[in-house]
XYZ file of C-alpha atoms in Angstrom:
433
model
C 0.064 0.182 -0.169
C 1.442 3.458 -1.053
C 1.806 5.868 1.650
C 0.234 9.465 1.288
C 3.289 11.934 0.935
C 3.232 15.377 2.359
C 3.926 18.254 0.007
C 7.647 18.549 0.950
C 8.097 14.780 0.541
C 6.924 15.431 -3.106
C 9.494 18.351 -3.426
C 12.262 16.423 -2.109
C 11.604 13.403 -4.537
C 11.191 15.892 -7.368
C 14.533 17.999 -6.905
C 16.622 15.849 -8.916
C 14.349 16.877 -11.875
C 15.752 20.221 -11.265
C 19.292 19.099 -12.477
C 18.062 17.028 -15.317
C 16.106 20.193 -16.753
C 18.885 22.507 -15.957
C 20.806 20.422 -18.341
C 17.915 20.440 -21.133
C 17.649 24.214 -20.553
C 21.153 24.723 -21.583
C 20.533 22.907 -24.776
C 17.605 24.775 -25.706
C 19.165 28.286 -25.221
C 22.665 27.465 -26.078
C 22.794 24.704 -28.763
C 22.077 26.756 -31.950
C 24.184 29.616 -31.023
C 27.173 27.112 -30.376
C 26.380 25.600 -33.543
C 26.312 28.814 -35.379
C 29.789 29.823 -33.707
C 31.298 26.748 -35.146
C 29.941 27.551 -38.558
C 26.690 25.752 -39.021
C 24.461 26.558 -41.986
C 21.077 28.204 -40.611
C 18.969 25.876 -42.775
C 20.384 22.830 -41.484
C 20.263 23.638 -37.987
C 17.322 21.091 -37.192
C 19.617 18.326 -38.626
C 22.245 18.957 -35.698
C 19.465 18.633 -33.107
C 18.845 15.210 -33.980
C 20.644 13.977 -31.205
C 17.914 14.494 -28.609
C 14.839 12.817 -30.283
C 16.798 9.945 -31.600
C 18.352 9.333 -28.255
C 15.124 9.575 -26.656
C 13.586 7.302 -29.106
C 15.989 4.492 -28.443
C 16.904 5.070 -24.912
C 13.896 6.009 -22.866
C 11.725 3.132 -23.884
C 14.319 0.650 -23.423
C 15.599 2.093 -20.034
C 11.960 2.214 -19.169
C 11.271 -1.433 -19.621
C 14.587 -2.460 -17.982
C 13.853 -0.525 -15.165
C 10.768 -2.386 -14.647
C 12.603 -5.538 -14.534
C 15.427 -4.508 -12.299
C 16.152 -5.843 -8.917
C 18.969 -4.590 -6.881
C 19.491 -3.790 -3.291
C 19.374 -0.018 -4.340
C 15.768 -0.533 -5.945
C 14.565 -0.504 -9.492
C 14.993 3.183 -10.532
C 17.768 4.437 -8.320
C 20.986 2.846 -10.541
C 19.552 4.667 -13.723
C 19.233 8.072 -11.994
C 22.794 7.880 -10.838
C 24.467 6.707 -13.827
C 22.551 8.834 -16.299
C 23.312 12.027 -13.806
C 27.383 11.301 -13.826
C 27.381 10.788 -17.672
C 25.424 14.048 -18.024
C 27.749 16.125 -15.959
C 30.827 14.917 -17.843
C 29.035 15.936 -21.174
C 28.065 19.388 -19.714
C 31.572 19.949 -18.977
C 32.937 18.859 -22.240
C 30.369 20.666 -24.565
C 31.632 24.194 -24.491
C 34.980 23.328 -25.163
C 34.158 21.641 -28.685
C 36.721 22.856 -31.343
C 34.637 21.771 -34.283
C 31.095 21.248 -35.518
C 31.119 17.411 -35.441
C 32.575 17.376 -32.051
C 29.709 19.547 -30.288
C 27.328 17.227 -32.326
C 28.852 14.150 -31.073
C 28.739 15.546 -27.533
C 25.156 16.394 -27.669
C 24.337 12.667 -28.515
C 26.274 11.731 -25.346
C 24.735 14.495 -23.281
C 21.009 13.666 -24.516
C 21.545 9.767 -24.016
C 22.670 10.428 -20.502
C 19.677 12.653 -19.819
C 17.242 10.169 -20.997
C 18.834 7.399 -18.960
C 17.825 9.423 -16.066
C 14.314 10.673 -17.423
C 12.012 7.845 -17.869
C 12.810 6.007 -14.731
C 12.448 9.139 -12.771
C 8.986 9.711 -14.129
C 8.114 6.027 -13.427
C 9.615 6.582 -9.867
C 6.933 9.555 -9.218
C 4.004 7.084 -10.359
C 5.719 4.249 -8.167
C 5.700 6.545 -5.006
C 2.180 8.228 -5.175
C -1.136 7.446 -4.695
C -3.446 7.881 -7.837
C -5.183 11.062 -6.094
C -1.534 12.602 -5.612
C -0.620 12.262 -9.501
C -1.679 15.699 -10.388
C 0.444 17.377 -7.702
C 3.231 14.992 -8.172
C 3.653 15.564 -11.920
C 2.766 19.155 -11.710
C 5.401 19.536 -9.006
C 7.821 17.770 -11.292
C 6.589 20.258 -13.980
C 7.594 23.239 -11.434
C 11.063 22.114 -11.137
C 11.235 21.863 -14.854
C 10.358 25.620 -15.007
C 13.042 26.421 -12.026
C 15.807 24.404 -13.778
C 15.155 25.808 -17.104
C 14.692 29.429 -15.791
C 18.036 29.458 -14.155
C 19.738 27.533 -17.241
C 18.298 30.423 -19.609
C 19.232 33.260 -17.169
C 22.634 32.071 -16.116
C 24.710 33.938 -18.915
C 22.880 37.088 -18.106
C 23.272 36.737 -14.538
C 27.236 36.066 -15.200
C 27.320 39.341 -17.143
C 25.473 41.152 -14.385
C 28.090 39.841 -11.954
C 30.754 41.297 -13.996
C 31.791 38.923 -16.722
C 32.597 40.356 -20.228
C 29.859 39.255 -22.631
C 32.054 39.678 -25.631
C 34.853 37.463 -24.317
C 35.076 34.270 -26.301
C 37.463 31.400 -26.645
C 39.289 30.512 -29.875
C 36.080 28.845 -31.519
C 34.018 32.139 -30.634
C 32.115 30.478 -27.934
C 31.433 33.245 -25.177
C 33.173 32.651 -21.871
C 29.757 33.183 -20.083
C 28.278 30.183 -22.036
C 31.306 27.933 -20.868
C 30.826 28.772 -17.242
C 27.122 28.258 -17.516
C 27.696 24.528 -18.686
C 30.348 24.113 -15.719
C 27.439 25.161 -13.447
C 24.997 23.007 -15.273
C 27.377 19.836 -14.543
C 27.535 20.849 -10.887
C 23.722 20.775 -10.727
C 23.189 17.715 -12.664
C 24.962 15.200 -10.234
C 23.900 17.240 -7.032
C 20.353 17.440 -7.406
C 19.851 13.699 -8.112
C 22.068 12.619 -5.100
C 19.803 14.816 -2.990
C 16.833 12.966 -4.305
C 18.723 9.696 -3.638
C 19.630 10.789 -0.103
C 16.166 12.016 0.906
C 13.695 9.795 -1.008
C 13.904 5.914 -0.874
C 12.005 3.655 -3.482
C 9.051 1.888 -2.134
C 10.068 -1.636 -1.084
C 8.801 -4.427 -3.291
C 6.638 -7.258 -1.929
C 7.680 -10.804 -1.972
C 4.986 -11.572 -4.665
C 6.136 -8.449 -6.720
C 9.688 -9.475 -6.468
C 9.151 -13.231 -7.346
C 7.039 -12.110 -10.593
C 9.899 -9.625 -11.590
C 12.486 -12.363 -11.095
C 10.334 -14.694 -13.024
C 10.490 -12.614 -16.107
C 13.438 -13.325 -18.434
C 16.034 -10.662 -17.997
C 18.140 -8.792 -20.732
C 17.574 -6.062 -23.173
C 16.099 -8.499 -25.764
C 13.194 -9.202 -23.532
C 12.992 -5.666 -22.565
C 12.401 -4.889 -26.476
C 9.954 -7.684 -26.615
C 8.026 -5.852 -23.567
C 7.964 -2.680 -25.512
C 6.544 -4.420 -28.784
C 3.795 -6.101 -26.591
C 3.075 -2.600 -24.638
C 2.633 -0.859 -27.646
C 0.341 -3.567 -29.079
C -1.698 -3.193 -26.076
C -1.467 0.684 -25.476
C -4.448 2.367 -23.880
C -6.845 4.259 -26.214
C -6.368 7.587 -24.167
C -2.511 7.093 -24.632
C -2.953 6.680 -28.522
C -5.192 9.908 -28.511
C -2.660 11.764 -26.650
C -0.337 11.099 -29.480
C -2.035 13.475 -31.783
C -1.801 16.409 -29.235
C 2.046 15.613 -28.741
C 2.641 15.783 -32.196
C 1.432 19.448 -32.746
C 2.965 20.623 -29.318
C 6.367 19.074 -29.670
C 6.817 20.001 -33.324
C 6.071 23.551 -32.202
C 8.392 23.751 -29.388
C 11.367 22.338 -31.334
C 10.534 25.021 -33.891
C 10.607 27.619 -31.311
C 13.700 26.360 -29.378
C 15.768 26.062 -32.684
C 14.780 29.414 -34.259
C 13.779 31.801 -31.319
C 17.182 33.556 -31.019
C 17.723 33.904 -34.724
C 14.097 35.405 -34.930
C 15.281 37.928 -32.311
C 18.236 38.679 -34.202
C 16.397 39.763 -37.121
C 13.410 41.405 -35.519
C 15.125 43.319 -32.679
C 18.760 43.654 -33.848
C 18.708 43.357 -37.650
C 21.406 40.919 -37.949
C 21.931 36.991 -38.372
C 25.928 37.509 -38.342
C 27.034 35.214 -35.685
C 30.273 37.579 -35.219
C 28.414 40.627 -34.678
C 27.779 42.236 -31.305
C 24.001 42.140 -32.063
C 23.802 38.384 -32.584
C 25.452 38.138 -29.000
C 23.186 40.354 -27.549
C 20.105 38.478 -29.002
C 21.579 35.488 -27.427
C 21.419 37.024 -24.172
C 17.787 38.580 -24.903
C 16.544 35.012 -25.816
C 18.093 33.805 -22.589
C 16.153 36.284 -20.618
C 12.867 35.870 -22.198
C 13.416 32.006 -21.909
C 14.107 32.438 -18.428
C 10.890 34.536 -17.911
C 8.831 31.855 -19.648
C 10.355 29.156 -17.596
C 9.875 31.132 -14.214
C 5.983 31.598 -15.195
C 6.196 27.565 -15.914
C 7.733 27.203 -12.452
C 5.161 29.337 -10.568
C 2.195 28.316 -13.078
C 2.707 24.658 -12.680
C 1.721 24.911 -8.944
C -0.691 27.536 -9.689
C -2.394 24.993 -12.062
C -3.025 22.351 -9.568
C -6.376 23.439 -8.116
C -7.599 24.428 -11.699
C -6.613 21.062 -12.885
C -8.352 19.375 -10.096
C -11.639 21.506 -10.684
C -11.694 21.538 -14.565
C -9.599 18.348 -15.392
C -6.381 18.157 -17.159
C -8.019 18.157 -20.631
C -9.698 21.422 -20.474
C -6.584 23.056 -18.824
C -4.283 21.835 -21.307
C -6.214 22.894 -24.253
C -6.503 26.470 -22.735
C -2.737 26.694 -22.273
C -1.824 25.277 -25.662
C -4.263 28.134 -27.137
C -2.439 30.697 -25.154
C 0.914 29.722 -26.283
C -0.328 29.765 -29.885
C -1.593 33.386 -29.682
C 1.828 34.190 -28.020
C 4.033 32.860 -30.567
C 2.104 34.257 -33.665
C 2.645 37.780 -31.943
C 6.261 37.230 -31.253
C 7.365 38.362 -34.839
C 5.463 41.400 -34.514
C 7.363 42.932 -31.396
C 10.316 45.034 -32.003
C 10.780 46.087 -28.404
C 12.757 43.871 -26.121
C 10.535 44.914 -22.961
C 7.049 43.765 -24.772
C 8.572 39.946 -25.545
C 7.815 39.495 -22.007
C 3.962 39.688 -22.544
C 3.641 36.568 -24.947
C 6.159 34.761 -22.641
C 3.401 34.372 -19.915
C 1.302 32.259 -22.550
C 4.246 30.186 -23.210
C 5.315 29.684 -19.732
C 1.677 28.342 -18.961
C 1.657 26.001 -21.850
C 5.224 24.812 -20.855
C 4.110 24.282 -17.314
C 0.918 22.235 -18.790
C 3.028 20.354 -21.463
C 5.349 18.921 -18.542
C 2.602 17.782 -16.223
C -1.049 17.733 -17.669
C -0.343 15.120 -20.164
C 1.325 12.716 -17.518
C -1.610 13.188 -15.373
C -4.079 12.184 -18.265
C -1.552 9.203 -18.928
C -1.039 8.060 -15.462
C -4.674 6.998 -14.552
C -4.969 4.456 -17.587
C -1.686 2.383 -17.505
C -1.188 -0.699 -15.378
C 1.138 0.143 -12.415
C 3.379 -2.917 -12.878
C 4.278 -1.425 -16.544
C 4.709 2.155 -15.489
C 8.567 2.274 -16.720
C 7.714 0.610 -20.172
C 4.520 3.001 -20.918
C 6.334 6.127 -19.698
C 9.162 5.282 -22.042
C 6.653 4.898 -24.946
C 5.112 7.945 -24.094
C 8.308 9.654 -24.550
C 8.309 8.307 -28.162
C 5.357 10.573 -28.789
C 7.640 13.469 -27.842
C 10.527 12.577 -29.948
C 8.909 11.306 -33.119
C 7.523 14.758 -33.756
C 10.853 16.485 -33.337
C 12.415 13.776 -35.738
C 9.740 14.665 -38.104
C 10.334 18.417 -37.738
C 14.136 17.641 -38.200
C 13.728 16.062 -41.550
C 10.901 18.062 -42.910
C 11.649 21.645 -41.833
C 14.872 22.280 -43.907
C 12.969 20.782 -47.094
C 10.671 23.957 -46.899
C 12.545 26.396 -44.783
C 13.315 28.547 -47.870
C 10.517 27.562 -50.316
C 7.638 28.074 -47.930
C 8.905 30.150 -45.280
C 11.317 32.315 -47.207
C 14.378 31.618 -45.344
C 12.967 33.843 -42.462
C 13.323 32.452 -38.882
C 10.262 34.461 -37.881
C 7.991 32.430 -40.003
C 8.973 29.293 -38.193
C 7.989 31.061 -34.906
C 4.603 31.751 -36.557
C 4.369 28.037 -37.876
C 4.893 27.090 -34.242
C 1.927 29.037 -33.087
C -0.316 27.625 -35.660
C 0.628 24.092 -34.459
C 0.048 25.012 -30.815
C -3.308 26.087 -31.739
C -3.808 22.777 -33.546
C -2.824 21.057 -30.323
C -5.177 22.852 -28.430
C -8.350 21.687 -30.725
C -6.772 18.034 -30.536
C -6.789 17.680 -26.959
C -10.683 17.727 -26.965
C -10.581 14.417 -28.738
C -8.888 12.665 -25.655
C -10.979 10.559 -23.605
C -9.420 10.143 -20.229
C -10.132 7.775 -17.167
C -11.103 9.747 -14.253
C -9.065 9.306 -11.140
C -10.187 10.540 -7.556
C -9.872 14.183 -6.956
């Protein structure tokens, strides 16, 4: 029987998510600029982001299935948290010292694989620990730490400038020193936050019957793949319907992350020259507005809890996606930096909902003994839209979007509105309030 946890126990359980999301925030805010500093072509940027979705597609379902079957004295999920956090910290330390484009792209594969080793067992861990009526507070608290971690990741370069670092100081690869220090800070947060969770929150002990059932299952990655295939075949209907929602929202978010800095550099500073001061200023501005929308996500995730309990995750998710759609459509029309913070409120609320409400809808419809594998499969609904975006956007970036990064942001807004409509097609299993 699962014990009912206090709010602060749920907070301690989710602190490790802060470090994971700080790492993701650094990637979202810094990888396109790093690639441009190392000579990447603007239209080809999506290809260089392939590491995240591909490692997510391959690693998360497999690790999720393996963690369902893992029996160690440390627990089912714990070994994956620790291994992933160590590898992630090493990847963060190495990334900003990349001398060439191919090395940066290769390190991103390692970094994303490490993050994915930690991610899905972590989501399964939350479901393992909490009673069904606490799923909303558990996953939305996780969403709040997503917002907090990414807020600090986006804001760290600006904070370093405010503390006295020279924003124009760069290394031999033209990568600013403030970006290098930000990645070092991320390496520390990645390992320390996961260690805090491991110290304060233990996995629920498995009953003897659960242990016997797990030990009776054949071990090894081949059988884990078989479990994934079986789970896909038996996937709950709610989960299949959520796939359409996630197609729209994640294609949109990938467009936004890849091109928001380039869009701001044209609308606010009138340049896409990576060697110019305006381009570096656009990077700082993108970090500041990104930090703001993640801060809104941090606060909004907790604020959404009572509304989600009252109106349900479906209605709240649709409203939040619609706000983001309107916000993204407005961004290219803004030419004053201060006004950019207004649409970030809508994007922040959507980001809070994206990282919480779909998991609330999912948790009530999957069998508890297969939480790991289904959380891993659910991640495929994130990475497949990203892969589609990577291989389709370059095909029409110049022909349909005029080679203009502002039009990519507009496209993201339209897709968010499509996602808001698609949510209403989802039928969810009601859980106790």
